[in-house]
Amino acid sequence: MIKNTAWLALTALPFLSFAEVEYRLKIDQPEHHLGNVSISFPKLAQSHIDIQLPDWRTGRYEILNLANGVRLFSATNSLGAALEWNKVDKNTWRVHFDKPTEVNVNYQVYANELGLRARHIDDSHAFIDASGFFMFSDSFRQEPINVELEVPKAWRSVSGMKFGDNQHSFVAQNYDVLLDSPIETGINDLSKFEVDGRQYELVVWGEGNYDIALMLRDLKKLVKTGSLIWDDYPYERYVFMVHATSGARGATEHLNSTIIQRHRDKFSKRKDYIGFISTAAHEFIHTWNVKNYRPSGLVPYDYVDINYSDLLWLAEGSTSYLEDYLLLSAGITTNQEYFKSLTRSINRHLATPGREVQSAAETSFDKWINQGGDHGRNYSTNIYSEGALISMALDITLLKDSDGAVSYKDVHRELYKQFKLPKSFTSQDVKNILKQVSGKDYSHWWTTHVDSPLDIDFDELLSLVGLQHVLPTSAEITASINAQASISGELLLLTHVARNGAAWNGGLTAGDKIVAIDGHHVRNSLAKTLKLLKPEKKVRVDFIRRHKIHSTYITLEKDYNMPKEVKAVKNPSKLQRKMYQSWMGIPHPYSK
């Protein structure tokens, strides 16, 4: 594997070189998802140049094999004569020449993967992340870049990059800036606004039940909250890109912009809108956390290899945690809405057997290979959910130890101050900052909660800030097999069997189809069948595996028909009210 060795800073420095790499993307067959790319590399005197397409994109820690959409590659010299080339590996093209020359390459890209947020072209738009379109050479990674788009006449092009000499032209300091500044071009809705002297844009592609006025109102509130944690803003202009889609969903942070994808009908209901604005807050926080300070192993990015780090839980999970703080502080969401979000996070954690197996440090390092599904849930954790809960536990612990004077926000403020790119930080650096801001050594805490599987006493932790995690008063005891199922005709297909639970211990596994429990045909509802039975009863389960009927016996577990909920203590102590205020920046719901 060819390694990237060039380093570049992502700060706004003037161009220091006269060499310029020129990119052109021509889209004249959008209905077929095709684009033609041309690149001109400046003159160089070596015997060959290696030209590569990234194997992954920033913000998604997964090898994506983006070069599989490239066809019709060719190369010419400055006179237009063909140059010999060969593929070195799946995403590296080596072009040969016998005397100094400019190198021009051309190739076709098939872009029909909207959900990857790397390459998509259709008859209404194109989403252009450089990782899915534009090859690079290490020899010119630090050189200034010009991008020219040739797109249908009615299209509008928007990016966090500066415009070049026309409305479909952009310039970037170097390839890293290009790769971290996607372009949305097509038929779209564009709104511009200014907050505290900084420029913002909201560009929306696709029809949907969104409310542009509401989005703008809350984005204006959101972008003002950065100063609650960090001392300055690392940009002068920021672009919120939104895709209203028919299925693709997710989001990705970038250097001076974000791309957010939601189903076109998932904007108007309050629950759905909170999902959108929470995602916007998450990606906004990434402007600092990840885009301006990030763990070693990710600095500099190596676009053609895995970038290992044991701190991805901090990069992603802490961002997930801090988004609620910003939304509450801005008055965009309410205490009750936050409690519902926290309830989901805690309950999901407690229902994930992998939390007993894999630590946050381990799941960070293994993010590139961790699998989902039944096995993943039983033996792995998640950098987002685990990282958010670790961040919450550390935040409340810091507040408790300092009588409300020091919080986790101070840690991120110092990370930004001390480790702006091109610097990077390690786990030890974070522990050093914890000691610096609090005067206390958190090494043991780190070993227990980060380097070991997370084991939080939520009752004790939440009580410190005047909250509780309790069953609803209407909850009823029910029987459980500790498994999940989906409807498969008149049978139930097991999709998850919790490790060491009743179904697991009875020999059942994901993929088995349940026919009956204790003689009761399950039909299409596991819950309705279990409601007829008593916990701790030994029952016979008839099921289908490999097209044959089998039976086993399991002992039902005790459960409740409703999950626990996070609620505010109705009569909080003075200390609890103080701690809640220090924690979330707003009064406790039952403050007098």
Coordinates of C-alpha atoms in Angstrom, one line a residue:
M1 CA 0.0 0.0 0.0
I2 CA 1.4 3.4 -1.0
K3 CA 1.5 5.7 2.0
N4 CA 0.7 9.4 2.1
T5 CA 3.6 11.3 3.6
A6 CA 2.8 14.9 2.8
W7 CA 1.6 17.1 5.5
L8 CA -0.6 20.1 5.2
A9 CA -2.2 22.5 7.7
L10 CA -5.9 23.2 7.3
T11 CA -5.5 26.8 8.4
A12 CA -6.3 29.7 6.1
L13 CA -2.8 30.5 4.8
P14 CA -2.1 32.2 1.5
F15 CA -1.0 30.1 -1.4
L16 CA 2.8 29.6 -1.2
S17 CA 3.4 27.9 -4.5
F18 CA 2.9 28.8 -8.1
A19 CA 2.1 25.2 -9.1
E20 CA -1.6 24.6 -9.4
V21 CA -3.6 21.4 -9.9
E22 CA -6.6 21.9 -12.1
Y23 CA -9.7 19.8 -11.8
R24 CA -12.6 19.7 -14.2
L25 CA -15.9 17.8 -13.8
K26 CA -18.2 17.6 -16.8
I27 CA -21.7 16.4 -16.2
D28 CA -23.6 15.9 -19.5
Q29 CA -25.3 12.5 -18.8
P30 CA -26.7 13.1 -15.3
E31 CA -29.6 10.7 -15.9
H32 CA -27.0 7.9 -16.2
H33 CA -25.1 9.1 -13.0
L34 CA -22.0 9.7 -15.0
G35 CA -19.3 12.4 -14.8
N36 CA -16.1 12.9 -16.7
V37 CA -13.1 14.1 -14.7
S38 CA -10.0 15.8 -16.1
I39 CA -7.0 16.7 -14.0
S40 CA -3.9 18.6 -15.0
F41 CA -0.8 18.1 -12.8
P42 CA 2.1 20.6 -13.0
K43 CA 5.3 19.7 -14.7
L44 CA 7.5 17.3 -12.8
A45 CA 10.8 15.6 -13.6
Q46 CA 10.6 12.2 -12.1
S47 CA 10.0 9.0 -14.2
H48 CA 6.4 8.4 -13.1
I49 CA 3.6 9.8 -11.0
D50 CA 1.2 7.8 -8.8
I51 CA -2.3 9.1 -9.0
Q52 CA -4.8 7.8 -6.4
L53 CA -8.4 8.0 -5.4
P54 CA -9.0 7.9 -1.6
D55 CA -10.1 4.5 -0.2
W56 CA -12.3 6.2 2.4
R57 CA -13.7 9.6 3.2
T58 CA -13.3 11.7 6.3
G59 CA -16.1 11.3 8.9
R60 CA -16.8 7.7 7.9
Y61 CA -14.2 5.3 9.4
E62 CA -14.7 2.6 6.9
I63 CA -12.9 1.4 3.8
L64 CA -15.4 2.3 1.0
N65 CA -13.5 1.1 -2.2
L66 CA -14.5 4.3 -3.9
A67 CA -12.3 3.6 -7.0
N68 CA -14.8 0.9 -8.2
G69 CA -16.7 3.6 -10.1
V70 CA -13.8 4.7 -12.2
R71 CA -13.6 3.7 -15.9
L72 CA -12.0 4.9 -19.2
F73 CA -8.8 6.2 -17.6
S74 CA -6.2 7.8 -19.9
A75 CA -3.2 10.0 -19.6
T76 CA -1.4 12.5 -21.9
N77 CA 1.6 14.8 -21.7
S78 CA 1.7 18.6 -22.2
L79 CA 1.6 18.1 -26.0
G80 CA -1.4 15.9 -25.9
A81 CA 0.5 12.7 -26.6
A82 CA -0.6 9.5 -24.8
L83 CA 1.4 8.4 -21.8
E84 CA 1.8 4.8 -20.7
W85 CA 0.2 3.9 -17.4
N86 CA -0.6 0.8 -15.3
K87 CA -2.6 0.1 -12.1
V88 CA -0.4 -0.5 -9.0
D89 CA -3.3 -1.5 -6.8
K90 CA -7.1 -1.1 -6.7
N91 CA -7.0 2.7 -6.4
T92 CA -3.6 3.7 -7.7
W93 CA -2.8 4.5 -11.3
R94 CA 0.9 5.0 -12.2
V95 CA 1.7 7.2 -15.2
H96 CA 5.1 6.9 -16.9
F97 CA 7.1 9.5 -18.8
D98 CA 10.7 9.8 -19.9
K99 CA 11.2 13.6 -19.7
P100 CA 9.8 16.5 -17.6
T101 CA 6.2 17.2 -18.5
E102 CA 2.8 18.2 -17.3
V103 CA 0.5 15.2 -16.8
N104 CA -3.1 15.3 -17.8
V105 CA -5.5 12.5 -16.9
N106 CA -9.1 11.8 -17.8
Y107 CA -11.5 9.2 -16.5
Q108 CA -15.2 8.6 -16.1
V109 CA -16.9 8.3 -12.6
Y110 CA -20.1 6.4 -12.0
A111 CA -21.8 8.3 -9.1
N112 CA -25.0 6.6 -7.8
E113 CA -24.4 6.1 -4.1
L114 CA -26.2 8.9 -2.3
G115 CA -26.1 7.3 1.1
L116 CA -22.3 7.2 1.2
R117 CA -22.2 11.0 0.9
A118 CA -19.2 10.7 -1.4
R119 CA -20.6 10.6 -5.0
H120 CA -24.0 11.1 -6.5
I121 CA -25.3 12.4 -9.8
D122 CA -28.8 12.4 -11.2
D123 CA -30.9 14.6 -13.4
S124 CA -31.6 17.1 -10.6
H125 CA -28.2 17.5 -8.8
A126 CA -24.8 16.2 -8.0
F127 CA -23.2 15.9 -4.6
I128 CA -19.4 16.0 -5.0
D129 CA -17.2 14.9 -2.2
A130 CA -13.6 14.9 -3.6
S131 CA -13.0 11.4 -2.2
G132 CA -15.5 10.0 -4.7
F133 CA -14.5 12.0 -7.7
F134 CA -11.0 13.6 -7.7
M135 CA -7.8 11.7 -7.7
F136 CA -4.7 13.2 -6.1
S137 CA -0.9 12.7 -6.1
D138 CA 1.2 13.0 -3.0
S139 CA 3.7 15.0 -5.1
F140 CA 1.1 17.8 -5.3
R141 CA -1.0 17.3 -2.2
Q142 CA 0.0 20.7 -0.8
E143 CA -0.4 22.7 -4.0
P144 CA -3.3 25.1 -4.6
I145 CA -6.3 23.8 -6.5
N146 CA -8.8 25.1 -9.0
V147 CA -12.0 23.2 -9.7
E148 CA -14.2 23.9 -12.7
L149 CA -17.7 22.3 -13.1
E150 CA -19.5 22.0 -16.4
V151 CA -23.1 21.3 -15.4
P152 CA -26.6 21.8 -16.8
K153 CA -27.5 25.5 -17.2
A154 CA -30.2 25.7 -14.6
W155 CA -28.0 24.3 -11.8
R156 CA -26.6 26.3 -8.9
S157 CA -23.3 25.3 -7.2
V158 CA -22.6 25.8 -3.5
S159 CA -19.5 24.9 -1.4
G160 CA -17.6 26.0 1.7
M161 CA -14.7 26.7 -0.7
K162 CA -14.2 30.2 -2.2
F163 CA -15.6 30.8 -5.7
G164 CA -13.1 30.9 -8.5
D165 CA -13.8 33.1 -11.6
N166 CA -17.4 31.9 -12.2
Q167 CA -20.4 30.5 -10.4
H168 CA -19.3 26.9 -11.0
S169 CA -15.6 27.4 -10.1
F170 CA -13.9 26.9 -6.8
V171 CA -10.4 27.3 -5.3
A172 CA -8.8 25.5 -2.5
Q173 CA -5.5 25.9 -0.6
N174 CA -4.6 22.3 -1.2
Y175 CA -6.1 18.8 -1.7
D176 CA -7.0 18.3 1.9
V177 CA -9.1 21.4 1.8
L178 CA -10.7 20.2 -1.4
L179 CA -11.5 16.8 0.1
D180 CA -13.0 18.4 3.2
S181 CA -15.2 20.9 1.3
P182 CA -17.9 19.1 -0.7
I183 CA -19.9 20.7 -3.5
E184 CA -23.7 20.6 -3.9
T185 CA -24.7 21.6 -7.4
G186 CA -28.1 21.3 -9.0
I187 CA -31.7 22.5 -8.5
N188 CA -31.8 23.7 -4.9
D189 CA -33.1 26.2 -2.4
L190 CA -30.5 28.6 -1.1
S191 CA -30.8 30.9 1.9
K192 CA -28.0 33.1 3.3
F193 CA -27.8 34.8 6.8
E194 CA -25.2 36.4 9.0
V195 CA -24.6 36.0 12.7
D196 CA -22.0 37.9 14.7
G197 CA -20.1 38.9 11.5
R198 CA -19.9 35.4 10.1
Q199 CA -21.6 34.3 6.9
Y200 CA -23.9 31.2 6.7
E201 CA -25.7 29.4 4.0
L202 CA -28.5 26.8 4.0
V203 CA -28.9 24.9 0.8
V204 CA -31.6 22.3 0.5
W205 CA -31.9 19.8 -2.4
G206 CA -35.1 17.7 -2.8
E207 CA -38.7 18.3 -2.0
G208 CA -40.0 17.5 1.5
N209 CA -42.1 18.7 4.4
Y210 CA -39.4 20.9 5.8
D211 CA -39.9 24.5 6.9
I212 CA -37.1 26.7 5.7
A213 CA -38.1 29.6 8.0
L214 CA -38.0 27.3 11.1
M215 CA -34.7 25.8 10.1
L216 CA -33.2 29.3 9.6
R217 CA -34.6 30.5 12.9
D218 CA -33.0 27.6 14.9
L219 CA -29.7 27.5 12.9
K220 CA -29.2 31.2 13.8
K221 CA -29.7 30.3 17.5
L222 CA -27.4 27.3 17.2
V223 CA -24.4 28.9 15.6
K224 CA -24.3 31.5 18.4
T225 CA -23.6 28.8 21.0
G226 CA -20.1 27.9 19.9
S227 CA -18.7 30.5 22.3
L228 CA -20.2 28.6 25.2
I229 CA -17.4 26.1 24.9
W230 CA -14.7 27.4 22.6
D231 CA -12.9 30.8 22.7
D232 CA -13.2 31.5 19.0
Y233 CA -14.7 30.3 15.7
P234 CA -12.4 28.6 13.2
Y235 CA -14.3 29.9 10.1
E236 CA -15.7 33.0 8.5
R237 CA -18.3 31.2 6.4
Y238 CA -20.2 28.0 7.0
V239 CA -22.6 26.0 4.8
F240 CA -25.4 23.7 5.9
M241 CA -26.2 21.3 3.1
V242 CA -29.4 19.3 3.4
H243 CA -30.7 16.5 1.2
A244 CA -34.4 15.6 1.4
T245 CA -34.3 12.1 0.1
S246 CA -36.4 9.0 -0.5
G247 CA -34.3 6.8 1.8
A248 CA -30.7 7.9 2.3
R249 CA -30.1 9.2 5.8
G250 CA -27.1 10.3 7.9
A251 CA -24.7 13.2 8.0
T252 CA -21.0 14.1 7.6
E253 CA -18.9 16.9 9.1
H254 CA -16.6 18.9 6.9
L255 CA -14.0 21.7 7.3
N256 CA -16.5 24.6 6.8
S257 CA -19.7 22.8 6.0
T258 CA -21.9 19.8 6.7
I259 CA -24.1 17.5 4.6
I260 CA -27.3 16.2 6.3
Q261 CA -29.5 13.6 4.7
R262 CA -33.1 12.9 5.9
H263 CA -36.1 11.3 4.4
R264 CA -38.2 13.9 2.7
D265 CA -41.2 13.3 5.0
K266 CA -39.1 13.4 8.3
F267 CA -39.0 17.1 9.0
S268 CA -42.4 18.4 10.0
K269 CA -43.3 16.4 13.1
R270 CA -41.6 17.7 16.3
K271 CA -39.8 14.4 16.9
D272 CA -38.5 14.4 13.3
Y273 CA -37.5 18.0 13.4
I274 CA -35.5 17.5 16.6
G275 CA -33.7 14.7 14.8
F276 CA -32.8 17.2 12.1
I277 CA -31.7 20.1 14.3
S278 CA -29.8 17.7 16.6
T279 CA -27.9 16.4 13.6
A280 CA -27.1 20.0 12.6
A281 CA -25.8 20.6 16.2
H282 CA -23.7 17.5 16.0
E283 CA -22.0 18.4 12.8
F284 CA -21.6 22.0 13.9
I285 CA -19.6 20.9 17.0
H286 CA -17.4 18.8 14.7
T287 CA -16.1 22.1 13.2
W288 CA -14.0 22.2 16.4
N289 CA -13.9 18.6 17.6
V290 CA -12.3 16.6 14.7
K291 CA -11.9 19.4 12.1
N292 CA -9.6 21.6 14.2
Y293 CA -8.4 19.3 16.9
R294 CA -8.3 15.5 16.6
P295 CA -6.5 12.4 17.9
S296 CA -3.1 11.2 16.8
G297 CA -3.5 8.5 14.2
L298 CA -5.8 10.9 12.3
V299 CA -3.2 13.6 11.7
P300 CA -2.4 13.8 8.9
Y301 CA -5.2 11.9 7.2
D302 CA -4.0 8.9 5.2
Y303 CA -6.6 8.6 2.5
V304 CA -5.4 5.2 1.2
D305 CA -5.1 3.3 4.5
I306 CA -6.8 2.8 7.8
N307 CA -6.3 5.6 10.3
Y308 CA -6.2 3.9 13.8
S309 CA -7.1 5.8 17.0
D310 CA -8.4 4.7 20.4
L311 CA -10.1 8.1 20.8
L312 CA -12.9 7.9 18.2
W313 CA -15.3 7.7 21.1
L314 CA -14.2 11.3 22.0
A315 CA -14.3 12.5 18.4
E316 CA -17.8 11.2 17.8
G317 CA -19.4 10.3 21.2
S318 CA -18.4 13.6 22.9
T319 CA -19.8 15.4 19.9
S320 CA -23.1 13.6 20.4
Y321 CA -23.1 14.4 24.1
L322 CA -22.4 18.1 23.6
E323 CA -25.1 18.7 21.0
D324 CA -27.8 18.4 23.7
Y325 CA -26.0 21.1 25.8
L326 CA -26.0 23.5 22.9
L327 CA -29.6 22.9 21.9
L328 CA -30.8 23.3 25.5
S329 CA -28.7 26.4 26.0
A330 CA -30.0 28.0 22.8
G331 CA -33.6 27.3 23.8
I332 CA -34.2 25.1 20.7
T333 CA -35.1 22.0 22.7
T334 CA -36.6 21.5 26.2
N335 CA -35.6 19.6 29.3
Q336 CA -38.3 17.0 28.6
E337 CA -37.0 16.5 25.1
Y338 CA -33.5 16.0 26.4
F339 CA -34.7 13.6 29.0
K340 CA -36.3 11.5 26.2
S341 CA -33.1 11.5 24.3
L342 CA -31.1 10.5 27.3
T343 CA -33.6 7.8 28.1
R344 CA -33.0 6.2 24.7
S345 CA -29.2 6.4 25.1
I346 CA -29.2 4.8 28.5
N347 CA -31.7 2.1 27.7
R348 CA -29.9 1.2 24.5
H349 CA -26.7 0.9 26.4
L350 CA -28.2 -1.4 29.0
A351 CA -29.8 -3.5 26.3
T352 CA -26.4 -4.0 24.5
P353 CA -24.6 -7.1 25.9
G354 CA -21.4 -6.0 24.1
R355 CA -21.0 -3.3 26.7
E356 CA -19.7 -6.0 29.0
V357 CA -17.1 -7.1 26.5
Q358 CA -15.6 -4.2 24.6
S359 CA -14.3 -0.9 26.0
A360 CA -14.7 2.4 24.3
A361 CA -10.9 2.5 23.6
E362 CA -11.2 -0.9 21.9
T363 CA -14.3 -0.1 19.9
S364 CA -12.6 3.1 18.7
F365 CA -9.6 1.2 17.5
D366 CA -11.8 -1.5 15.9
K367 CA -14.3 1.0 14.3
W368 CA -12.9 0.1 10.9
I369 CA -13.8 -3.6 11.2
N370 CA -16.6 -3.7 13.8
Q371 CA -19.7 -5.3 12.4
G372 CA -23.3 -4.6 13.3
G373 CA -26.1 -7.1 13.6
D374 CA -26.7 -9.8 16.3
H375 CA -23.0 -10.6 16.9
G376 CA -22.0 -7.0 17.0
R377 CA -24.6 -6.1 19.5
N378 CA -23.6 -9.1 21.7
Y379 CA -19.8 -8.5 21.6
S380 CA -19.2 -4.9 20.6
T381 CA -20.1 -1.3 21.5
N382 CA -20.6 1.9 19.6
I383 CA -18.3 5.0 19.5
Y384 CA -21.3 7.3 19.4
S385 CA -23.5 5.9 22.2
E386 CA -20.7 4.7 24.5
G387 CA -18.7 7.9 23.9
A388 CA -21.7 10.1 24.8
L389 CA -22.3 8.2 28.0
I390 CA -18.6 8.4 29.0
S391 CA -18.6 12.1 28.3
M392 CA -21.7 12.6 30.4
A393 CA -20.2 10.5 33.3
L394 CA -17.0 12.5 33.1
D395 CA -18.8 15.8 32.9
I396 CA -20.9 15.1 36.0
T397 CA -17.9 13.7 37.9
L398 CA -15.8 16.8 37.1
L399 CA -18.7 19.0 38.3
K400 CA -19.1 16.9 41.5
D401 CA -15.3 17.0 42.3
S402 CA -15.1 20.7 41.7
D403 CA -18.3 21.8 43.3
G404 CA -19.6 22.9 39.9
A405 CA -16.6 24.9 38.9
V406 CA -15.1 22.6 36.3
S407 CA -16.8 20.7 33.5
Y408 CA -16.1 18.6 30.5
K409 CA -16.6 21.7 28.4
D410 CA -13.3 23.0 29.9
V411 CA -11.5 19.9 28.6
H412 CA -12.7 20.6 25.1
R413 CA -11.8 24.2 25.4
E414 CA -8.3 23.3 26.3
L415 CA -8.0 20.7 23.5
Y416 CA -8.8 23.4 21.0
K417 CA -6.3 25.8 22.6
Q418 CA -3.4 23.3 23.0
F419 CA -3.9 20.9 20.1
K420 CA -5.0 22.8 17.0
L421 CA -3.9 21.2 13.8
P422 CA -1.2 20.4 12.8
K423 CA -0.8 19.1 16.3
S424 CA -2.7 16.0 17.5
F425 CA -3.4 14.6 21.0
T426 CA -3.2 11.2 22.7
S427 CA -5.1 9.7 25.6
Q428 CA -2.4 10.8 27.9
D429 CA -2.8 14.4 26.7
V430 CA -6.5 14.3 27.6
K431 CA -5.6 12.9 31.0
N432 CA -3.1 15.7 31.4
I433 CA -5.7 18.3 30.6
L434 CA -8.1 16.7 33.1
K435 CA -5.5 17.1 35.8
Q436 CA -4.7 20.6 34.6
V437 CA -8.3 21.9 34.8
S438 CA -9.4 20.0 37.9
G439 CA -6.2 19.5 39.9
K440 CA -7.1 15.9 40.2
D441 CA -5.5 12.8 38.6
Y442 CA -8.2 11.0 36.5
S443 CA -6.0 8.1 35.4
H444 CA -7.8 5.5 37.5
W445 CA -11.2 6.9 36.3
W446 CA -9.9 6.6 32.7
T447 CA -8.8 3.0 33.2
T448 CA -12.1 2.0 34.7
H449 CA -14.4 3.8 32.2
V450 CA -12.5 4.1 29.0
D451 CA -9.9 1.4 28.9
S452 CA -12.3 -1.1 30.4
P453 CA -15.9 -2.0 29.5
L454 CA -18.1 0.9 30.7
D455 CA -20.1 0.2 33.9
I456 CA -22.0 3.2 35.1
D457 CA -24.2 3.4 38.1
F458 CA -26.8 5.6 36.5
D459 CA -28.9 5.9 39.6
E460 CA -26.0 7.4 41.5
L461 CA -24.7 9.5 38.6
L462 CA -28.1 11.1 37.7
S463 CA -29.0 11.8 41.3
L464 CA -26.0 14.2 41.5
V465 CA -27.8 16.5 39.0
G466 CA -31.3 15.9 40.3
L467 CA -32.5 13.3 37.8
Q468 CA -33.6 9.7 38.2
H469 CA -33.9 6.6 35.9
V470 CA -37.2 4.9 36.9
L471 CA -40.0 2.8 35.6
P472 CA -43.2 4.5 34.7
T473 CA -45.9 4.1 37.4
S474 CA -48.1 2.2 34.9
A475 CA -45.4 -0.4 34.0
E476 CA -46.4 -4.0 34.5
I477 CA -44.3 -7.1 35.0
T478 CA -44.2 -9.4 31.9
A479 CA -42.3 -12.5 30.7
S480 CA -39.4 -12.2 28.3
I481 CA -37.1 -14.4 26.3
N482 CA -34.5 -11.6 25.9
A483 CA -34.6 -11.5 22.2
Q484 CA -36.0 -9.4 19.4
A485 CA -38.0 -10.6 16.3
S486 CA -39.6 -9.4 13.1
I487 CA -42.7 -10.7 11.3
S488 CA -42.1 -13.4 8.8
G489 CA -45.5 -14.5 7.5
E490 CA -47.2 -16.1 10.4
L491 CA -43.9 -16.8 12.1
L492 CA -41.5 -14.6 14.0
L493 CA -37.9 -14.3 12.8
L494 CA -35.4 -13.8 15.6
T495 CA -33.2 -10.8 14.7
H496 CA -31.3 -10.5 17.9
V497 CA -30.7 -13.0 20.7
A498 CA -29.1 -11.4 23.7
R499 CA -25.9 -13.1 24.9
N500 CA -26.6 -15.2 28.1
G501 CA -30.3 -14.4 28.0
A502 CA -33.2 -16.9 28.2
A503 CA -33.4 -17.5 24.4
W504 CA -29.6 -17.7 24.2
N505 CA -29.3 -20.2 27.0
G506 CA -32.0 -22.3 25.4
G507 CA -30.0 -22.6 22.2
L508 CA -31.9 -20.2 20.0
T509 CA -30.0 -17.9 17.7
A510 CA -30.7 -15.1 15.2
G511 CA -32.3 -16.5 12.1
D512 CA -34.5 -19.0 13.9
K513 CA -38.2 -18.7 13.1
I514 CA -40.5 -19.1 16.2
V515 CA -43.6 -21.1 15.6
A516 CA -45.1 -21.4 19.1
I517 CA -44.2 -20.8 22.8
D518 CA -45.7 -23.1 25.4
G519 CA -48.2 -24.3 22.7
H520 CA -49.3 -20.7 21.8
H521 CA -48.9 -19.9 18.1
V522 CA -46.9 -16.6 18.1
R523 CA -48.4 -15.4 14.8
N524 CA -47.1 -11.8 14.5
S525 CA -46.6 -10.6 18.0
L526 CA -44.0 -12.0 20.5
A527 CA -45.2 -9.6 23.1
K528 CA -48.8 -10.7 23.0
T529 CA -47.8 -14.3 23.3
L530 CA -45.5 -13.6 26.2
K531 CA -48.2 -11.7 27.9
L532 CA -50.1 -14.9 28.4
L533 CA -47.2 -16.5 30.3
K534 CA -45.5 -16.0 33.7
P535 CA -41.9 -15.0 34.3
E536 CA -39.6 -17.8 35.6
K537 CA -41.8 -20.4 34.0
K538 CA -40.0 -23.1 31.9
V539 CA -41.7 -23.3 28.5
R540 CA -41.3 -25.2 25.3
V541 CA -40.4 -23.2 22.2
D542 CA -41.1 -24.7 18.7
F543 CA -39.0 -23.1 15.9
I544 CA -37.8 -23.6 12.4
R545 CA -34.1 -23.8 11.5
R546 CA -32.8 -25.0 8.1
H547 CA -36.4 -25.7 7.0
K548 CA -36.9 -28.2 9.8
I549 CA -39.0 -28.0 13.0
H550 CA -37.1 -28.1 16.3
S551 CA -38.0 -27.7 19.9
T552 CA -36.2 -26.4 23.0
Y553 CA -37.0 -25.5 26.5
I554 CA -36.2 -22.1 28.1
T555 CA -36.9 -20.4 31.4
L556 CA -38.7 -17.1 30.9
E557 CA -37.2 -13.9 32.4
K558 CA -38.8 -11.2 34.3
D559 CA -39.2 -7.9 32.4
Y560 CA -41.5 -4.9 32.2
N561 CA -43.9 -3.9 29.4
M562 CA -42.4 -0.4 29.5
P563 CA -38.8 0.8 29.7
K564 CA -37.3 3.0 32.4
E565 CA -37.4 6.7 31.8
V566 CA -35.1 9.6 32.8
K567 CA -37.1 12.1 34.9
A568 CA -36.4 15.1 37.0
V569 CA -36.5 14.7 40.8
K570 CA -39.6 16.8 41.9
N571 CA -38.0 18.1 45.1
P572 CA -34.3 18.5 44.2
S573 CA -31.9 19.7 46.9
K574 CA -30.2 23.0 46.7
L575 CA -27.0 21.1 45.6
Q576 CA -28.9 19.2 42.9
R577 CA -30.3 22.4 41.5
K578 CA -26.9 24.0 41.5
M579 CA -25.3 21.0 39.8
Y580 CA -28.0 20.8 37.1
Q581 CA -27.5 24.5 36.4
S582 CA -23.7 24.1 36.1
W583 CA -24.2 20.9 34.0
M584 CA -26.8 22.0 31.4
G585 CA -26.6 25.8 31.7
I586 CA -30.3 26.2 32.4
P587 CA -32.3 25.8 35.6
H588 CA -33.5 22.5 36.9
P589 CA -37.1 21.8 35.8
Y590 CA -38.2 21.9 39.4
S591 CA -36.2 24.9 40.6
K592 CA -38.0 27.0 43.1

